[in-house]
Each structure stands twice: as structure tokens, then as C-alpha cells.
């Protein structure tokens, strides 16, 4: 996947052309929409600015914050900084992901649990490596009501140290293995860095799975099964391509054995973003928490169990907004959209007779019933005092995948007119075909959104074999695949070498050159099959490094 | 419902007889089970005590704690007192309730949200009445990492003060009403009183719904719709009868307008228990948080919205254990049991040939497939080194509603033998009929469990019209319906008057007379239709009270 050389070139060109055409169409549609986006005089909400005012290309971070707020995904929690309210549109996405993932892990035999949100200082102190990573971000409760607690308790940043004392208690024999538990909860990490809705927040929703196995092999198998489910959340639900791989030692989970990850890509700024991680903990925690069983192969011998932990958080929603959104606002993949189709009546005005209006309404209701039976989530926008154009903008901002317009002219032709949110493409569907054509169209949108994102990611994953090409490639919004020695110190040095002195403070944002150094994102499972890298012979790309490259490693500026 | 006089007497008698027979059978079965409950010599777990050692009748609270622990519903969180781990068996019940309730509120148009778990001191200080109730139980975070927070934050004990500032922001016009949001989360109330798994814990899972309406009428309608769903959770899922009613002023939600409730009954100790509450908040909070809209009837006039909040917590699981459990352990209503049917192979021993054993296994697997298709959750217990009798005990302790035994004799007759967990009743089902008979049997168990609990509750709700009868009636494990003036001070006094000096400390637990005074549980919606109470004329039952009775009010010792 990482090697474009392997792709069929003609297919690629065709797909590229489609994507470009789609982008052009979208741009045109956006322009057209802006022209009619003025609020209606006399309407209730004329004082509100409708539409997104920041440009995704020119001021990405302002654009993002505007979109998540105006599309009503989140609300800033004014009372305490770094916290956000997740509104129904976000919760629908999260619950869709939850149901899908829950169904799959239930089939695997993972059961649900709920551990307390607090962690005592005593448990925490057991695992130094692990705890060191989280200590600066722990929220401490030292008082309840007016009483000082005898021992302060921390709110979990993750639950290894909360849960594993019980794994030691519950796992008495190899027959109790595998033990596989998962919980859906929120965790608190009191970040000092600037927070961003979904991506970095001081409290976030996630699932955390914690499992124990008899052998390394069994544990490793699960690590990958879960990673594949995480990839499925991105690819199948959110229409986002990811690269599967292993984290380097520097970037792995503190206290674990190795970490696997799915990594995404944000085209607008060329940054990589960690999608979700599935960790093999090895026997590190089972030694600390004394989780052992009698070896079924060697009676009398005790062995430490092999553990995994894996988590997927509401961060996925932020990645989705960043990848698919455009200058008109949110663009939702149909599979996770709370509202997949919005009906907007057109051509109905003061001159329309009450009878005709009633008839029109009835027809739209009928169509909604048809769609509901076909499993499509739709609504009709009958709000008064707003023009159709205002409504179009409003629903586009909120990312509804498909708009169906219905007016007297459509009625006469027995069709509805549609407009796709992702491409702006317009067309007609015979009313008689709604039950089949609309679900098809939604799946087409889903597939096209994935395709577009996949092409963009593929084109911006560059194999680099000369050090001097690194920075220019990053500046062209690429992630880079480089021959790398896998050494932690070399990795630190690469970050320093690619960090620019921040000397462009006064340059307008859209002309700024990023100063951020690159870090390793993952060692992709799918290594390019080319002769440029012979493990142990080819030099590491870092010109200061004396080591030999072991793998192609994906580096990039990142979140 | 409160007036047995209204019931058809013959139907009642029949039901009572059935219940008594069922109880006798259960007792016999329990005795028989105890006799064969010794663990197998040489088995892995001979050091563990199998079965429940405390008697439900003689030491109810020890029995309860033993059951929830040994049935693997909860684990005590050793690290911090008052917290408990919910294990898969509990989470399955909670998730079943969650799905059911979520489906119903979605249909009503309630949407999901997720607000932060923290509450700033500033927001808290806004609503004095409300906050006073919770202040002694608030857990305060004053430090994150090594840094002291500028303003301390409390963990939510409930989210009125977290959410309502945003209701004020989001509700701009009457068109934004109703606003109906719900969240599933955990809340923290650092109780000073002794904690009990599920019933009183310092953290618990719940759902909290918060809605805003244009008129009192619309709000009131929803209060009752939600209350009916809460009753449904108890009656339809947990097989537990409840009494619907209104709380007195003394017992209503702090800061609210009025509180409706479903109240349950624990036969073993005759105590009432609050099941779940649906509160009308009136305009109290909307005035404090400035949640207003322009009155659609009077342009230019602003009106405060009418709000509700309603919550159902994991407490329901504890009530279910207390009502249905017996001396052998947990008894689960089939609809909420993670495992509805357990297959136990019998008559297979060392003399059985491998071929016969294999054939037997295959037959059991086939039956499980049949049941799965019929929507029944089943498992086979193939554990080696345990006798069937040991397994019977183990699954009875864990409350599995139906045990299917299958041995060579059954195979020859083409039947499986069953044993009901609730009554101990045994019988046979032809293998050919499994797909229809087992689901039927499970529904019969569900219905019988409800019936038994319903009779017990009905028989222990006594209408009392003489003050001197109150205490003896409470001692006979009744809740009492009394003519009451509804005055708060009178209610306080009734509690004092019914509290005994605790002078029986050295008496064995099963002979102790409870010292706990009674409090009001609810004003039942269904008032007895008898002439004993003429509102405003009949005297309040409290002999010291000069007031007149307004309603029959249900009082009792309670949780």
C-alpha cells in the first residue's frame, strides 16, 4: 500500500481525475452556495453568522474549531478550560462506533466490566515506568466534603493499575485464561499543552480493553485482531484510510512490550495523527502485579501471563472532521451520520394554496416513510421564515450527506432532486426508486469519500532516500518513509535536525513554514518491496548516524 | 393496586397457593443441593467454599454481600473503601436495561450527550438549595500533577449545575423546545454512611435525563412517561413490582418542584427501597440559570422554561438480587440473565468410551445451536474434575434461570431434563421441541418470578388506621399506608415516634427487633378507594398531629 509503484497506474490516474473533478465541483458549489447564504430578513436568527468564515486551506486550526462548534458537535466548557461538551451529533457517531466495535469484541469473547474511576497512590507507585508517563497529568482528589482524605486518590488516566490487582486475584489457573475485559468510560489527563476538541482534551471518552493470555502467541494474535478492528472503524465507518504498523521504542506505551497502531493523515497540514493503539504488554505488568498460573505443560512451575491493553477514543471524531470537512463545514460519511438525508421543500411560498401545501407535505412524509423502511435516517426541514438557500447552507454546515429538494416541478416529474454533500453533484431520482436508489447513493458517497481520502494519503506518503529531501518533502505536506536504524537516540536527533528555529512569527499564517520537527509515526507492517533498503547494510538516513537501517519507518510532523 | 379488597379473591388465593408451593419446592431443592455440594476430592478448587453459607432469612445483610461476591457480580475495591468493581454478570444486566430504556427514550425524541465530569465552584454556588444537599459528599480536585488548580473543581454528584448554563445558551426560541438530553455516565457521592454494593456506593453508573419544555403541562406529561419506563425496567425486565407515586415535600429532590418515584419492597426485612425518580424541576432552575424564551402567545414577553430531570442507577441490580435471591445464591430473571440456560452433561464418566463421549458432546452442541437460533443464550459446562452436583451448585449460585441435564438415559429417550432455578421444579423436554419449549419455559419463569414478588409486596402493604397498629405492622415486615396530613414536621415526628431506642445490641441478629423509624416512601397515585379517608376531614394518623389527612401515604422502614 505504501509503494505507489505497485499500483496499477491507469486505475490511479482515473481515480485521481475523479477526485480532482469532484474537488472542482465542490469548490464551484461552495461558491454558489455562498452567494445565496444571506439570512432572511425578518427571520429569527439574522444576528447569527451562517456558514463557516475561516478557510480550511488558509487557517486550518481556526477552521476546525469553527466547524466543530457551528456544526453543533461540541460546546466549549466555559467553566473549566480543556473540557468540552459532546453534543448529540458527536454522540451519535461515537455510539455507532461503539455498537460496531462492541459487536465484534463480543464475538471474540471479550466481556464488559466497570472499574472505579479512582486509583490509590499505593497501586500507582507499583509500576514506575508506566506511572512516570502519566504523573504530570493526574488529577488528585484530596478532600471529600469538608474532610481531608487519609490517602489521596487520583482519577484514572488509564486503568492498568486499577485493574491488574484483580487480575491477580481472579486468575487462579490456566483455565481462567484468556481473561478478556473491556470498559467504556472516560479518563482524565490534565494536559498542560493547548487542548483541541476531540484531539486533545482533559477528559475523553474511550474504550479500554485489558486481556490476559497463557502464551505470547495467543496475546500477539489478539493485538493484531484488535488493531484490525480499529482500522475497520476508520476505513469502514469513518471513510478514512490508515497505515497499520508498530511504534518505535521511543513512541511505545510506557511500561509495555510493543505497541501497534493505526496512523492517519491530515491533508490540510500534512500532519500524521495516531488513530488508535493496541498494546502487547508482555509479562511486564504480570510480574509487577503477580499474575501467574501453573504452567499446564510443566506441573508445579508457575508462569506469568501475557497481557494486552488497547484503546480507541473520541479522538477518531476529530480526525474525521479534519479529513472530510470543507469550507462549507462538516462532511459526514453516511454510515455514521445521525441524519443521512434532509428533505428541503422548495417552490412553496405565500402564493401556494393551503391544499397544495398540504399535498406537498403529505408527499414528503410518504417519502420519509419509504426511506425509513429502507433503513435511511431522514428528516424534513419545515422551518418557517427561512429560504431554501438558507436551509441548504445550514444542513451543509452540519454535514448531512444528502439533500433532497422537492418542489412542485419535481412533483410534476415524479422525481426528487438531490445534492451530494461531498461533491456538490446534483441529479434526480424517480420517487418510485427511492427505496433502492437512495441507499445506493449513500453507499456511493461513503465509498467516494474513502477513495478521495485514500488517494490523498497515498500521494503524500513519500519514500525518501536522501536526507536533503526530507524537509522539502515535509513542507509539501508529505509524511516520509525513510530507512531508519530504529535507535531511540537517533530518533530524538532526527526530530531536532528537522525542527526549524521559529523565525516566521510575523508572516501571515497561510505563508508560514512549519517549524515542527518530525517524529516517527510507525514502522509499517507493509514494507515497500524495493531494493533501496537492505536491513543491516543500508545506512540510516540520519546523516549523523553511524547505524544501519533496519526498516522503512514512517516519520512526519504530527499531532 | 394498593387495595386487596378490589382483587378477585379466588384468583388471589390460587396465586398465593402457587407461590407457597413454589417456595416449599425451592426449600426442598435447596436442602437436597446442600447434601451433594461437597467439592470433588482432587479437584482444583477444593479449598474454596462452594455455595452460600449465610441464610437469607437469618442474616440478610451478610447473605446479600456473600451472594453478590460469590456469584461474581461485584468485587470489593480494596484500594479505596466504598467503591466496587462491576463484573460481566452485572454489566450484562445493566446493558440490557440500557438498551431497553435507550430505545424507548430515542422514540420519545431524547438525544444523547456527554458533559464533563467536573463542576466549578462558581456554577455550584448558583443554586443553594440544590447544592446544600450534595455538598458534604462532593469529591474535590485541587491539584493536577504538581500544580495547584486556581479554582478547585468538584466531581459531579449529578449534572444540573453542569448542564443548565448551556441550556440557557442553546435555547434561544420556543422552536428550540423541547430540548431533551440524556447521558449515561458515573457520578460520585462520597457517602459517609456505610456503603453496600449497588445500593449505596461512592461511585455509581446511571443515566440522567435533563429536559426543558415550553409549558408545565408538557413537562408533567414527560415526567410520567419516564416514570412508566422506570416501572417497566422493574416490572418487565427485573420481574419486580413497584408502587408509583409522588414524594412528599420532605423527600423530594432538593431544588425541584415535585418528585415522582417507583418504590420497591424487600420481603426479607420488610424495608421499602426507592427504585428510581423522575423529577419535575418546575421553573426553579430556569430562573437561576436564566433559561427563557419569548412566549409564542405573547410576543415580547419572556417565559422561563419548565424543566425535568430523571435518573435510574445500577441500584436496580441490588434490588433485583435482594428480591429474588435465595439460600443457594442469585436467582436471575431470564430476560436479563447473561446466561439463560446451562447444559450440564451427566452420566459421562471414566467408563464412557471416547466415541460415546464425542457423540454426546456433538448432540449437546447441536442443541445449543438450536437454542441460539431461537434467541436463547446458553453454554455447556464441560469442566473436568468436577461432579455434576458441584456444577449444579455453581450455576445455581450464579443464578442461571434454567439448567438442562443431558445424559445417556436422556439421549435414549430423546429428551433433556430441566431444573428451574426459581422453583427447583424438574421435568423433561423432548429434544425435538427445544426451540419452542425452552423460550416458553424461560418466559414462564420470568412471569412466575414477577407473580411471586407481586404477591409478597401486595400482602405486605397494609392499610393502617390506628396508630398503635403501626409498629407491630412494621415488625411484621410490612410497609404501611396511613392517612397523612402531608406536613413535613409531622413527617419528621412520625420518624422519631417509630424509632426504638437501640437496646437490643446483644440479641442474636435473627431475634433483633429493628430500631429504625419509618419514613414516607411515596404518595401512591393509586389511592385506596375506601371511605376511611375523607381529605380534610379524617385526622392525620400521627396522634400528636392536629392536622387533617390529605392522602393515603406509604411509609416504611427503608433503605
CSV table of C-alpha atoms in Angstrom, one decimal, chain B residues 275-549:
chain,number,residue,atom,x,y,z
B,275,UNK,CA,-36.4,2.4,42.7
B,276,UNK,CA,-35.9,5.4,40.5
B,277,UNK,CA,-37.1,9.0,40.4
B,278,UNK,CA,-38.4,11.3,37.8
B,279,UNK,CA,-38.4,15.0,38.9
B,280,UNK,CA,-40.3,17.9,37.7
B,281,UNK,CA,-38.0,20.8,38.4
B,282,UNK,CA,-40.6,23.4,37.6
B,283,UNK,CA,-39.0,26.8,36.8
B,284,UNK,CA,-36.7,26.8,39.8
B,285,UNK,CA,-33.6,26.1,37.8
B,286,UNK,CA,-34.6,28.0,34.7
B,287,UNK,CA,-34.8,31.1,36.9
B,288,UNK,CA,-31.4,30.6,38.4
B,289,UNK,CA,-29.8,29.7,35.1
B,290,UNK,CA,-31.8,32.3,33.0
B,291,UNK,CA,-33.3,29.8,30.6
B,292,UNK,CA,-36.1,31.8,28.9
B,293,UNK,CA,-37.8,32.0,25.6
B,294,UNK,CA,-40.1,34.6,24.1
B,295,UNK,CA,-43.7,33.5,24.8
B,296,UNK,CA,-45.2,32.4,21.5
B,297,UNK,CA,-48.6,33.5,22.8
B,298,UNK,CA,-47.5,37.0,24.0
B,299,UNK,CA,-44.8,38.5,21.7
B,300,UNK,CA,-42.2,40.4,23.6
B,301,UNK,CA,-42.9,38.6,26.9
B,302,UNK,CA,-40.3,36.2,28.1
B,303,UNK,CA,-41.1,33.0,30.0
B,304,UNK,CA,-38.9,30.6,31.9
B,305,UNK,CA,-38.9,27.1,30.6
B,306,UNK,CA,-40.2,24.1,32.6
B,307,UNK,CA,-37.5,21.5,33.3
B,308,UNK,CA,-37.4,17.9,34.3
B,309,UNK,CA,-34.6,15.6,35.4
B,310,UNK,CA,-34.7,11.9,35.8
B,311,UNK,CA,-32.3,9.1,36.7
B,312,UNK,CA,-32.0,5.4,37.0
B,313,UNK,CA,-28.9,3.8,38.5
B,314,UNK,CA,-27.2,0.5,39.0
B,315,UNK,CA,-29.1,0.3,42.3
B,316,UNK,CA,-31.7,-1.6,40.4
B,317,UNK,CA,-29.4,-4.6,40.2
B,318,UNK,CA,-29.1,-4.7,44.0
B,319,UNK,CA,-32.9,-4.6,44.4
B,320,UNK,CA,-33.2,-7.5,42.0
B,321,UNK,CA,-30.7,-9.6,44.0
B,322,UNK,CA,-32.4,-8.9,47.3
B,323,UNK,CA,-35.9,-9.6,46.0
B,324,UNK,CA,-35.2,-12.8,44.0
B,325,UNK,CA,-32.1,-14.4,45.6
B,326,UNK,CA,-32.4,-17.4,47.9
B,327,UNK,CA,-30.1,-19.5,50.1
B,328,UNK,CA,-28.5,-21.1,47.1
B,329,UNK,CA,-27.5,-17.7,45.7
B,330,UNK,CA,-28.6,-15.5,42.9
B,331,UNK,CA,-31.8,-16.0,41.0
B,332,UNK,CA,-31.9,-14.2,37.7
B,333,UNK,CA,-35.0,-13.3,35.7
B,334,UNK,CA,-34.4,-14.8,32.3
B,335,UNK,CA,-34.8,-11.6,30.3
B,336,UNK,CA,-31.7,-10.0,31.9
B,337,UNK,CA,-29.6,-13.1,32.5
B,338,UNK,CA,-26.3,-13.2,30.6
B,339,UNK,CA,-26.6,-16.9,30.5
B,340,UNK,CA,-30.2,-18.2,30.4
B,341,UNK,CA,-29.6,-21.9,30.1
B,342,UNK,CA,-26.6,-24.0,31.2
B,343,UNK,CA,-26.2,-27.5,29.8
B,344,UNK,CA,-24.6,-30.0,32.2
B,345,UNK,CA,-23.6,-33.4,30.9
B,346,UNK,CA,-24.4,-36.2,33.3
B,347,UNK,CA,-23.8,-39.9,33.3
B,348,UNK,CA,-20.5,-39.5,31.5
B,349,UNK,CA,-17.6,-41.0,33.4
B,350,UNK,CA,-14.3,-42.8,33.0
B,351,UNK,CA,-16.1,-45.9,31.7
B,352,UNK,CA,-17.7,-43.9,28.8
B,353,UNK,CA,-15.9,-44.7,25.5
B,354,UNK,CA,-14.3,-41.8,23.7
B,355,UNK,CA,-16.8,-42.4,20.8
B,356,UNK,CA,-19.8,-42.2,23.0
B,357,UNK,CA,-18.4,-39.1,24.7
B,358,UNK,CA,-17.8,-37.4,21.4
B,359,UNK,CA,-21.3,-38.3,20.2
B,360,UNK,CA,-22.7,-36.9,23.5
B,361,UNK,CA,-20.8,-33.7,23.0
B,362,UNK,CA,-21.9,-33.3,19.4
B,363,UNK,CA,-25.5,-33.7,20.5
B,364,UNK,CA,-25.2,-31.0,23.1
B,365,UNK,CA,-23.5,-28.7,20.7
B,366,UNK,CA,-26.4,-29.3,18.2
B,367,UNK,CA,-28.9,-28.4,20.9
B,368,UNK,CA,-27.0,-25.2,21.7
B,369,UNK,CA,-27.1,-24.2,18.1
B,370,UNK,CA,-30.9,-24.8,18.0
B,371,UNK,CA,-31.3,-22.7,21.1
B,372,UNK,CA,-29.1,-19.9,19.8
B,373,UNK,CA,-31.3,-19.8,16.7
B,374,UNK,CA,-34.3,-19.5,19.0
B,375,UNK,CA,-32.7,-16.5,20.7
B,376,UNK,CA,-31.6,-18.3,23.9
B,377,UNK,CA,-28.3,-17.6,25.5
B,378,UNK,CA,-26.8,-20.9,26.6
B,379,UNK,CA,-23.5,-22.6,27.5
B,380,UNK,CA,-22.2,-26.1,28.1
B,381,UNK,CA,-20.2,-26.9,31.2
B,382,UNK,CA,-17.6,-29.3,30.1
B,383,UNK,CA,-15.2,-28.6,33.0
B,384,UNK,CA,-13.3,-31.7,34.0
B,385,UNK,CA,-12.6,-32.7,37.6
B,386,UNK,CA,-16.0,-31.6,38.9
B,387,UNK,CA,-19.1,-33.7,39.6
B,388,UNK,CA,-22.4,-32.8,38.0
B,389,UNK,CA,-23.6,-32.0,41.5
B,390,UNK,CA,-20.8,-29.5,42.1
B,391,UNK,CA,-21.6,-27.9,38.8
B,392,UNK,CA,-25.3,-27.7,39.6
B,393,UNK,CA,-24.4,-25.8,42.8
B,394,UNK,CA,-22.1,-23.5,41.0
B,395,UNK,CA,-24.6,-22.4,38.4
B,396,UNK,CA,-27.4,-22.1,41.0
B,397,UNK,CA,-25.2,-19.8,43.0
B,398,UNK,CA,-24.7,-17.7,39.8
B,399,UNK,CA,-28.5,-17.6,39.3
B,400,UNK,CA,-28.8,-19.2,35.8
B,401,UNK,CA,-32.5,-19.5,35.3
B,402,UNK,CA,-32.6,-22.9,33.7
B,403,UNK,CA,-30.4,-26.0,33.9
B,404,UNK,CA,-30.6,-28.6,31.3
B,405,UNK,CA,-29.1,-32.0,32.2
B,406,UNK,CA,-28.3,-34.4,29.5
B,407,UNK,CA,-27.0,-38.0,29.9
B,408,UNK,CA,-27.2,-41.3,28.1
B,409,UNK,CA,-30.6,-42.0,29.6
B,410,UNK,CA,-31.9,-38.7,28.3
B,411,UNK,CA,-30.4,-39.4,25.0
B,412,UNK,CA,-32.1,-42.8,24.8
B,413,UNK,CA,-35.4,-41.1,25.5
B,414,UNK,CA,-34.6,-38.2,23.1
B,415,UNK,CA,-35.3,-35.6,25.9
B,416,UNK,CA,-33.3,-33.3,28.1
B,417,UNK,CA,-34.1,-33.0,31.8
B,418,UNK,CA,-34.5,-29.5,33.1
B,419,UNK,CA,-34.4,-27.9,36.5
B,420,UNK,CA,-35.8,-24.4,37.1
B,421,UNK,CA,-33.6,-22.1,39.3
B,422,UNK,CA,-36.6,-20.2,40.7
B,423,UNK,CA,-38.7,-23.1,42.0
B,424,UNK,CA,-36.4,-26.1,41.7
B,425,UNK,CA,-39.1,-27.7,39.6
B,426,UNK,CA,-37.8,-30.5,37.4
B,427,UNK,CA,-39.1,-32.0,34.2
B,428,UNK,CA,-38.3,-33.2,30.7
B,429,UNK,CA,-38.4,-31.6,27.3
B,430,UNK,CA,-38.3,-33.6,24.0
B,431,UNK,CA,-35.2,-32.6,22.0
B,432,UNK,CA,-37.4,-32.0,19.0
B,433,UNK,CA,-39.4,-29.3,20.9
B,434,UNK,CA,-36.4,-27.4,22.4
B,435,UNK,CA,-36.7,-24.4,20.0
B,436,UNK,CA,-40.3,-23.7,21.2
B,437,UNK,CA,-40.4,-25.1,24.7
B,438,UNK,CA,-37.3,-23.6,26.2
B,439,UNK,CA,-38.2,-20.0,25.2
B,440,UNK,CA,-41.7,-20.6,26.6
B,441,UNK,CA,-40.2,-22.0,29.8
B,442,UNK,CA,-38.0,-19.0,30.2
B,443,UNK,CA,-40.9,-16.7,29.8
B,444,UNK,CA,-42.9,-18.8,32.3
B,445,UNK,CA,-40.1,-18.4,34.8
B,446,UNK,CA,-40.0,-14.7,34.2
B,447,UNK,CA,-43.7,-14.4,34.8
B,448,UNK,CA,-43.7,-16.6,37.9
B,449,UNK,CA,-40.9,-14.7,39.5
B,450,UNK,CA,-42.9,-11.5,39.0
B,451,UNK,CA,-46.0,-13.1,40.3
B,452,UNK,CA,-44.3,-14.3,43.5
B,453,UNK,CA,-42.7,-10.9,44.2
B,454,UNK,CA,-46.0,-9.2,43.4
B,455,UNK,CA,-48.0,-11.3,45.9
B,456,UNK,CA,-45.4,-10.8,48.6
B,457,UNK,CA,-45.4,-7.0,48.1
B,458,UNK,CA,-49.2,-6.8,48.0
B,459,UNK,CA,-49.6,-8.9,51.2
B,460,UNK,CA,-47.1,-6.6,52.9
B,461,UNK,CA,-48.7,-3.3,52.1
B,462,UNK,CA,-51.1,-2.7,54.9
B,463,UNK,CA,-53.7,0.0,55.3
B,464,UNK,CA,-53.4,1.1,58.9
B,465,UNK,CA,-56.0,3.4,60.5
B,466,UNK,CA,-54.9,3.0,64.2
B,467,UNK,CA,-51.6,4.5,65.4
B,468,UNK,CA,-51.0,1.6,67.7
B,469,UNK,CA,-51.0,-0.8,64.9
B,470,UNK,CA,-48.1,0.9,63.1
B,471,UNK,CA,-45.2,-0.6,64.9
B,472,UNK,CA,-46.5,-4.1,65.1
B,473,UNK,CA,-47.2,-4.0,61.4
B,474,UNK,CA,-43.7,-2.7,60.6
B,475,UNK,CA,-42.3,-5.5,62.8
B,476,UNK,CA,-44.3,-8.0,60.7
B,477,UNK,CA,-42.2,-6.7,57.7
B,478,UNK,CA,-45.0,-4.6,56.3
B,479,UNK,CA,-45.0,-1.2,54.6
B,480,UNK,CA,-48.0,0.8,55.9
B,481,UNK,CA,-50.5,3.0,54.1
B,482,UNK,CA,-51.6,5.7,56.5
B,483,UNK,CA,-53.9,8.7,56.4
B,484,UNK,CA,-51.4,11.6,56.5
B,485,UNK,CA,-51.5,15.4,56.6
B,486,UNK,CA,-48.5,15.8,54.2
B,487,UNK,CA,-46.8,18.2,56.7
B,488,UNK,CA,-43.0,18.0,56.8
B,489,UNK,CA,-42.7,18.5,60.5
B,490,UNK,CA,-45.4,15.8,61.2
B,491,UNK,CA,-43.4,13.5,59.0
B,492,UNK,CA,-40.2,14.1,61.0
B,493,UNK,CA,-42.1,13.5,64.2
B,494,UNK,CA,-43.5,10.2,62.8
B,495,UNK,CA,-40.0,9.1,62.2
B,496,UNK,CA,-39.0,9.9,65.8
B,497,UNK,CA,-42.1,8.2,67.2
B,498,UNK,CA,-41.4,5.0,65.4
B,499,UNK,CA,-37.7,4.8,66.2
B,500,UNK,CA,-36.9,2.5,69.1
B,501,UNK,CA,-34.1,3.0,71.4
B,502,UNK,CA,-31.4,0.6,70.2
B,503,UNK,CA,-31.4,-1.6,73.3
B,504,UNK,CA,-31.0,-5.0,71.6
B,505,UNK,CA,-27.4,-4.9,70.7
B,506,UNK,CA,-26.6,-8.3,72.4
B,507,UNK,CA,-29.5,-10.2,70.9
B,508,UNK,CA,-28.7,-12.6,68.1
B,509,UNK,CA,-29.3,-10.9,64.7
B,510,UNK,CA,-32.3,-13.1,63.8
B,511,UNK,CA,-34.1,-12.2,67.0
B,512,UNK,CA,-33.4,-8.4,66.9
B,513,UNK,CA,-36.3,-6.0,66.7
B,514,UNK,CA,-35.4,-3.3,64.3
B,515,UNK,CA,-35.0,0.1,65.8
B,516,UNK,CA,-35.2,2.1,62.6
B,517,UNK,CA,-38.0,4.6,62.4
B,518,UNK,CA,-40.2,4.8,59.3
B,519,UNK,CA,-40.2,7.4,56.7
B,520,UNK,CA,-42.5,8.3,53.9
B,521,UNK,CA,-41.9,6.4,50.7
B,522,UNK,CA,-44.5,7.9,48.4
B,523,UNK,CA,-48.0,9.2,48.0
B,524,UNK,CA,-49.3,6.4,45.7
B,525,UNK,CA,-51.0,7.5,42.5
B,526,UNK,CA,-53.5,4.7,43.1
B,527,UNK,CA,-55.2,5.7,46.3
B,528,UNK,CA,-57.3,3.1,48.1
B,529,UNK,CA,-60.9,3.6,47.1
B,530,UNK,CA,-62.3,3.3,50.6
B,531,UNK,CA,-64.3,5.5,52.9
B,532,UNK,CA,-61.7,5.5,55.7
B,533,UNK,CA,-60.2,8.7,54.4
B,534,UNK,CA,-62.1,11.9,53.6
B,535,UNK,CA,-59.5,14.5,52.6
B,536,UNK,CA,-59.5,17.5,55.0
B,537,UNK,CA,-61.8,15.7,57.5
B,538,UNK,CA,-60.2,12.4,58.6
B,539,UNK,CA,-57.5,13.0,61.2
B,540,UNK,CA,-53.8,12.5,60.4
B,541,UNK,CA,-52.7,9.2,61.9
B,542,UNK,CA,-49.9,10.7,64.0
B,543,UNK,CA,-51.7,11.0,67.4
B,544,UNK,CA,-49.8,14.2,68.2
B,545,UNK,CA,-50.8,15.9,64.9
B,546,UNK,CA,-53.7,18.3,64.9
B,547,UNK,CA,-53.8,18.3,61.0
B,548,UNK,CA,-56.2,16.6,58.8
B,549,UNK,CA,-55.3,13.7,56.4
